[in-house]
Coordinates of C-alpha atoms in Angstrom, one line a residue:
M7 CA -80.1 34.5 -81.9
S8 CA -79.1 37.8 -83.3
T9 CA -76.1 39.9 -82.4
R10 CA -77.7 42.8 -80.5
Y11 CA -76.8 46.3 -81.7
E12 CA -74.7 48.3 -79.3
C13 CA -73.8 51.8 -80.3
A14 CA -70.1 52.6 -80.7
V15 CA -70.3 55.9 -82.5
D16 CA -67.8 58.5 -81.1
F17 CA -70.2 61.4 -80.9
D18 CA -67.4 63.7 -79.8
T19 CA -65.4 63.4 -83.0
I20 CA -68.1 63.0 -85.8
D21 CA -69.1 66.1 -87.7
A22 CA -72.8 65.3 -88.1
I23 CA -75.6 62.8 -87.6
D24 CA -77.9 62.1 -90.6
I25 CA -81.2 61.3 -88.9
H26 CA -82.9 60.0 -92.1
T27 CA -81.2 57.4 -94.2
H28 CA -83.0 54.5 -96.0
V29 CA -81.8 51.0 -96.5
E30 CA -83.9 49.7 -99.3
I31 CA -82.5 46.3 -100.1
D32 CA -81.5 43.3 -98.0
G33 CA -79.0 40.5 -98.4
C34 CA -81.5 38.4 -100.4
G35 CA -81.9 41.2 -102.9
H36 CA -85.4 42.0 -101.8
R37 CA -86.2 45.7 -102.2
S38 CA -88.4 47.9 -100.0
L39 CA -90.7 49.0 -102.8
D40 CA -92.3 47.1 -105.7
D41 CA -90.8 47.7 -109.1
E42 CA -93.4 50.3 -110.2
L43 CA -92.9 52.4 -107.1
M44 CA -89.1 52.1 -107.2
A45 CA -89.1 53.3 -110.9
A46 CA -91.4 56.2 -110.1
S47 CA -89.3 57.3 -107.1
E48 CA -86.1 57.2 -109.2
K49 CA -87.8 59.5 -111.8
Y50 CA -89.2 61.9 -109.1
F51 CA -86.0 62.4 -107.2
R52 CA -83.5 62.2 -110.1
S53 CA -80.7 61.5 -107.7
G54 CA -78.4 60.1 -110.5
E55 CA -76.8 57.7 -108.0
K56 CA -77.4 54.0 -107.2
R57 CA -81.0 53.8 -105.9
T58 CA -80.5 50.8 -103.5
P59 CA -77.0 50.7 -102.0
G60 CA -76.4 47.9 -99.5
I61 CA -75.8 48.6 -95.8
E62 CA -72.0 48.1 -96.1
S63 CA -71.6 50.7 -98.8
I64 CA -73.9 53.1 -96.8
A65 CA -71.6 52.7 -93.8
E66 CA -68.5 53.4 -95.8
H67 CA -70.3 56.4 -97.5
Y68 CA -70.9 58.0 -94.1
R69 CA -67.6 57.0 -92.6
Q70 CA -65.7 58.8 -95.4
R71 CA -67.7 61.9 -94.4
N72 CA -67.1 61.6 -90.7
M73 CA -70.8 61.3 -90.1
A74 CA -73.1 58.8 -88.4
A75 CA -76.4 57.8 -90.0
V76 CA -79.7 56.6 -88.6
V77 CA -80.8 53.7 -91.0
F78 CA -84.2 52.2 -91.5
T79 CA -86.8 50.9 -93.9
V80 CA -90.6 50.9 -93.8
D81 CA -92.9 47.9 -93.1
A82 CA -96.0 48.7 -95.2
H83 CA -97.0 45.2 -96.0
S84 CA -100.7 45.4 -95.0
A85 CA -101.4 48.5 -97.0
S86 CA -99.2 47.7 -100.0
G87 CA -99.1 43.9 -100.2
H88 CA -95.3 44.2 -100.7
S89 CA -93.2 42.8 -97.9
P90 CA -90.4 45.1 -96.7
N91 CA -86.7 44.3 -96.9
S92 CA -85.6 42.8 -93.7
V93 CA -85.9 45.1 -90.7
E94 CA -84.0 42.6 -88.5
E95 CA -81.2 42.4 -91.0
I96 CA -80.7 46.2 -90.9
A97 CA -80.2 46.0 -87.1
E98 CA -77.9 43.0 -87.4
R99 CA -75.8 44.6 -90.1
A100 CA -75.7 47.9 -88.3
A101 CA -74.2 46.0 -85.4
E102 CA -71.3 45.2 -87.7
F103 CA -70.8 48.9 -88.5
N104 CA -71.8 50.3 -85.1
D105 CA -69.1 53.0 -85.3
V106 CA -71.2 54.8 -88.0
L107 CA -74.7 53.4 -88.2
I108 CA -77.7 53.6 -85.8
P109 CA -80.6 51.3 -86.6
F110 CA -84.3 52.2 -86.3
G111 CA -87.0 49.5 -86.5
S112 CA -90.3 49.6 -88.4
V113 CA -93.5 47.8 -87.6
D114 CA -96.8 47.6 -89.6
P115 CA -99.3 49.4 -87.4
L116 CA -102.2 47.6 -89.1
Q117 CA -101.0 44.3 -87.6
G118 CA -102.3 45.3 -84.2
K119 CA -101.0 43.2 -81.3
A120 CA -98.4 41.6 -83.5
A121 CA -96.9 45.1 -84.1
V122 CA -96.8 45.8 -80.4
K123 CA -95.0 42.5 -79.8
R124 CA -92.6 43.3 -82.6
V125 CA -91.7 46.7 -81.1
H126 CA -90.6 44.9 -77.9
R127 CA -88.7 42.3 -79.8
L128 CA -86.8 44.8 -82.1
V129 CA -85.8 46.8 -79.0
D130 CA -85.0 43.9 -76.6
E131 CA -83.4 41.4 -79.0
F132 CA -82.0 43.6 -81.8
G133 CA -81.2 46.9 -80.0
V134 CA -83.0 49.3 -82.4
R135 CA -82.8 52.9 -81.2
G136 CA -86.1 54.2 -82.6
F137 CA -88.9 53.5 -85.1
K138 CA -89.8 54.8 -88.5
F139 CA -93.4 55.3 -89.7
H140 CA -94.8 56.4 -93.1
P141 CA -98.5 56.9 -92.6
S142 CA -99.2 57.4 -96.3
M143 CA -97.4 54.3 -97.4
Q144 CA -98.7 52.3 -94.4
G145 CA -102.2 53.5 -94.9
F146 CA -103.1 54.7 -91.4
E147 CA -104.1 57.8 -89.5
P148 CA -101.5 58.3 -86.8
N149 CA -104.0 59.7 -84.3
D150 CA -106.4 56.7 -84.5
R151 CA -106.5 55.3 -81.0
R152 CA -106.3 51.7 -82.3
Y153 CA -102.6 52.4 -82.9
Y154 CA -102.0 53.8 -79.5
P155 CA -100.7 50.5 -78.0
V156 CA -97.8 50.7 -80.5
Y157 CA -96.9 54.2 -79.2
E158 CA -97.2 52.9 -75.7
A159 CA -94.7 50.2 -76.4
I160 CA -92.3 52.7 -78.0
T161 CA -92.7 55.1 -75.1
E162 CA -92.0 52.3 -72.7
A163 CA -88.8 51.4 -74.6
G164 CA -87.6 55.0 -74.3
V165 CA -86.8 55.5 -78.0
P166 CA -88.1 58.1 -80.5
A167 CA -90.6 57.7 -83.3
L168 CA -89.9 59.3 -86.7
F169 CA -93.0 59.9 -88.9
H170 CA -93.0 60.9 -92.5
T171 CA -95.0 64.1 -93.0
G172 CA -96.1 66.0 -96.0
Q173 CA -95.9 65.2 -99.7
T174 CA -94.2 62.0 -100.7
G175 CA -92.1 61.1 -103.7
I176 CA -93.4 57.5 -103.3
G177 CA -96.1 57.0 -105.9
A178 CA -95.6 60.5 -107.4
G179 CA -96.7 60.8 -111.0
L180 CA -98.5 57.5 -111.1
P181 CA -102.3 57.1 -111.6
G182 CA -103.9 57.8 -108.3
G183 CA -100.5 58.0 -106.8
H184 CA -100.4 54.2 -106.7
G185 CA -103.3 54.5 -104.1
I186 CA -101.1 56.3 -101.6
K187 CA -103.1 59.0 -99.7
L188 CA -101.3 62.2 -98.7
R189 CA -103.7 63.2 -96.0
Y190 CA -102.4 60.5 -93.7
S191 CA -99.2 62.5 -93.5
D192 CA -100.7 65.7 -92.3
P193 CA -98.6 66.7 -89.3
M194 CA -101.6 67.9 -87.4
L195 CA -102.5 64.2 -86.9
L196 CA -99.3 63.9 -84.9
D197 CA -100.2 66.9 -82.7
D198 CA -102.8 64.5 -81.1
V199 CA -100.2 61.8 -80.6
A200 CA -97.7 64.3 -79.1
A201 CA -100.4 65.6 -76.7
D202 CA -101.5 62.1 -75.6
F203 CA -97.9 60.8 -75.3
P204 CA -95.9 63.6 -73.8
D205 CA -93.0 61.2 -72.9
L206 CA -92.7 60.0 -76.5
T207 CA -90.1 61.9 -78.6
I208 CA -91.6 62.5 -82.1
V209 CA -89.7 63.6 -85.2
M210 CA -91.7 64.9 -88.1
A211 CA -89.7 64.0 -91.1
H212 CA -89.2 66.4 -94.0
P213 CA -90.5 70.0 -94.5
A214 CA -94.1 69.0 -94.5
V215 CA -95.3 70.6 -97.7
P216 CA -98.1 71.7 -97.9
W217 CA -98.5 71.9 -94.1
V218 CA -95.3 73.6 -93.1
D219 CA -96.9 76.3 -91.0
A220 CA -98.8 73.7 -89.0
Q221 CA -95.6 71.7 -88.6
I222 CA -93.8 74.8 -87.3
S223 CA -96.6 75.4 -84.8
I224 CA -96.6 71.9 -83.5
A225 CA -92.8 71.8 -83.0
T226 CA -93.1 75.2 -81.2
H227 CA -95.9 74.1 -79.0
K228 CA -95.0 70.5 -78.1
A229 CA -91.7 70.1 -76.3
N230 CA -91.5 66.4 -77.4
V231 CA -91.7 67.1 -81.2
Y232 CA -88.9 67.8 -83.6
I233 CA -88.5 68.4 -87.4
D234 CA -86.0 66.7 -89.7
L235 CA -84.9 68.6 -92.8
S236 CA -84.7 65.6 -95.1
G237 CA -86.3 64.9 -98.4
W238 CA -85.9 68.3 -100.1
S239 CA -82.9 70.2 -101.3
P240 CA -82.4 73.0 -98.9
K241 CA -82.7 75.5 -101.8
Y242 CA -86.4 74.6 -101.9
F243 CA -87.1 75.0 -98.1
P244 CA -90.0 77.2 -97.4
P245 CA -88.6 80.6 -96.1
Q246 CA -90.7 80.4 -92.8
L247 CA -89.0 77.1 -92.0
V248 CA -85.5 78.5 -92.5
K249 CA -86.4 81.5 -90.3
A250 CA -87.8 79.2 -87.6
A251 CA -84.7 76.9 -87.7
N252 CA -82.6 80.0 -87.3
S253 CA -84.5 81.3 -84.3
M254 CA -87.3 79.8 -82.1
L255 CA -86.8 76.2 -83.4
R256 CA -83.0 76.1 -83.3
H257 CA -83.1 73.3 -80.7
K258 CA -85.9 71.4 -82.6
V259 CA -84.6 71.0 -86.1
L260 CA -82.4 68.1 -87.3
F261 CA -80.1 67.4 -90.3
G262 CA -81.4 64.6 -92.4
S263 CA -80.8 63.9 -96.1
D264 CA -83.2 61.1 -97.2
F265 CA -80.2 59.2 -98.7
P266 CA -80.0 57.6 -101.2
V267 CA -82.7 59.6 -103.0
I268 CA -81.1 62.8 -102.0
Q269 CA -77.3 62.7 -101.8
V270 CA -75.6 63.9 -98.6
D271 CA -73.1 66.0 -100.5
R272 CA -75.8 67.8 -102.5
W273 CA -77.9 68.5 -99.4
R274 CA -74.9 70.0 -97.6
K275 CA -73.8 72.0 -100.6
D276 CA -77.3 73.5 -101.0
F277 CA -77.7 74.0 -97.2
A278 CA -74.5 76.1 -97.2
T279 CA -76.2 78.7 -99.4
L280 CA -78.8 79.4 -96.8
D281 CA -78.3 82.4 -94.4
M282 CA -77.9 80.3 -91.3
K283 CA -76.5 81.7 -88.1
P284 CA -73.1 80.0 -87.3
E285 CA -74.2 79.1 -83.7
V286 CA -77.2 77.2 -85.1
L287 CA -75.2 74.9 -87.3
P288 CA -73.8 72.5 -84.6
L289 CA -77.3 72.2 -83.2
I290 CA -78.9 71.2 -86.5
F291 CA -76.0 68.9 -87.6
K292 CA -75.4 67.0 -84.3
D293 CA -76.5 68.3 -80.9
N294 CA -80.3 68.2 -81.5
A295 CA -80.0 64.6 -82.8
L296 CA -78.2 63.6 -79.7
T297 CA -81.1 64.9 -77.6
V298 CA -83.6 63.0 -79.8
L299 CA -81.6 59.8 -79.6
G300 CA -81.2 60.1 -75.8
V301 CA -77.4 60.2 -76.1
K302 CA -75.5 61.4 -73.0
H303 CA -73.0 63.9 -74.5

């Protein structure tokens, strides 16, 4: 029986919550991506840092910065043929570092009833605080009703669902993009899900290039939908997204880095060059994440 995660983050004293952090290797050395995809993503992101830090070093990285981090991997086994690094281990290890880490689970939507069962198990037995999906990697259209039982289970658990949206660096530059289809990550597919599951909190991960305007519209229209700012250096943010984050979406936008492919320090340095209103900063860096995570603060 696992040690169930219980959150011990002191939300009053931390400076920020990174809502988008990847754990891409487990204790057995198994990585989240096959070797070809891992090499291609290293080339695409050009981070210059270790590509697959372990969970203990991730915890220390964020502790040194007085931040908390939401950590996860992606289970895309059915679509990719590559089994993920252990989702359960992420939750178990996060329990060891629960002053700084917040684990999300991942299920393979193509596994049907088994995915629904696993949602309940990850929440009930392991204490995960949300779920991560990557429609392009997992090979599914989020608004296909065959996946609705998965969302029903997540809604019942009262935790958020974070979906990759827009372009992905996974498979970038490879012939056929390694078979990964970008259209599955069109945020408009999530508009259907948000409408049909009004009690499900949805985070659209990343500035959803090339669908940023649609993303802004969805977050403006649907009270249960948010945007995280991970996956791109802020100096490349579309100007309309910066404008929206500064105004009508100030309560709907979240800090996220996409660590380790984008380093937290680089993201924050580049973000500091944007003309953001001072009163918006605490919302983006912490307060909006507390709302998404359902934290009483």
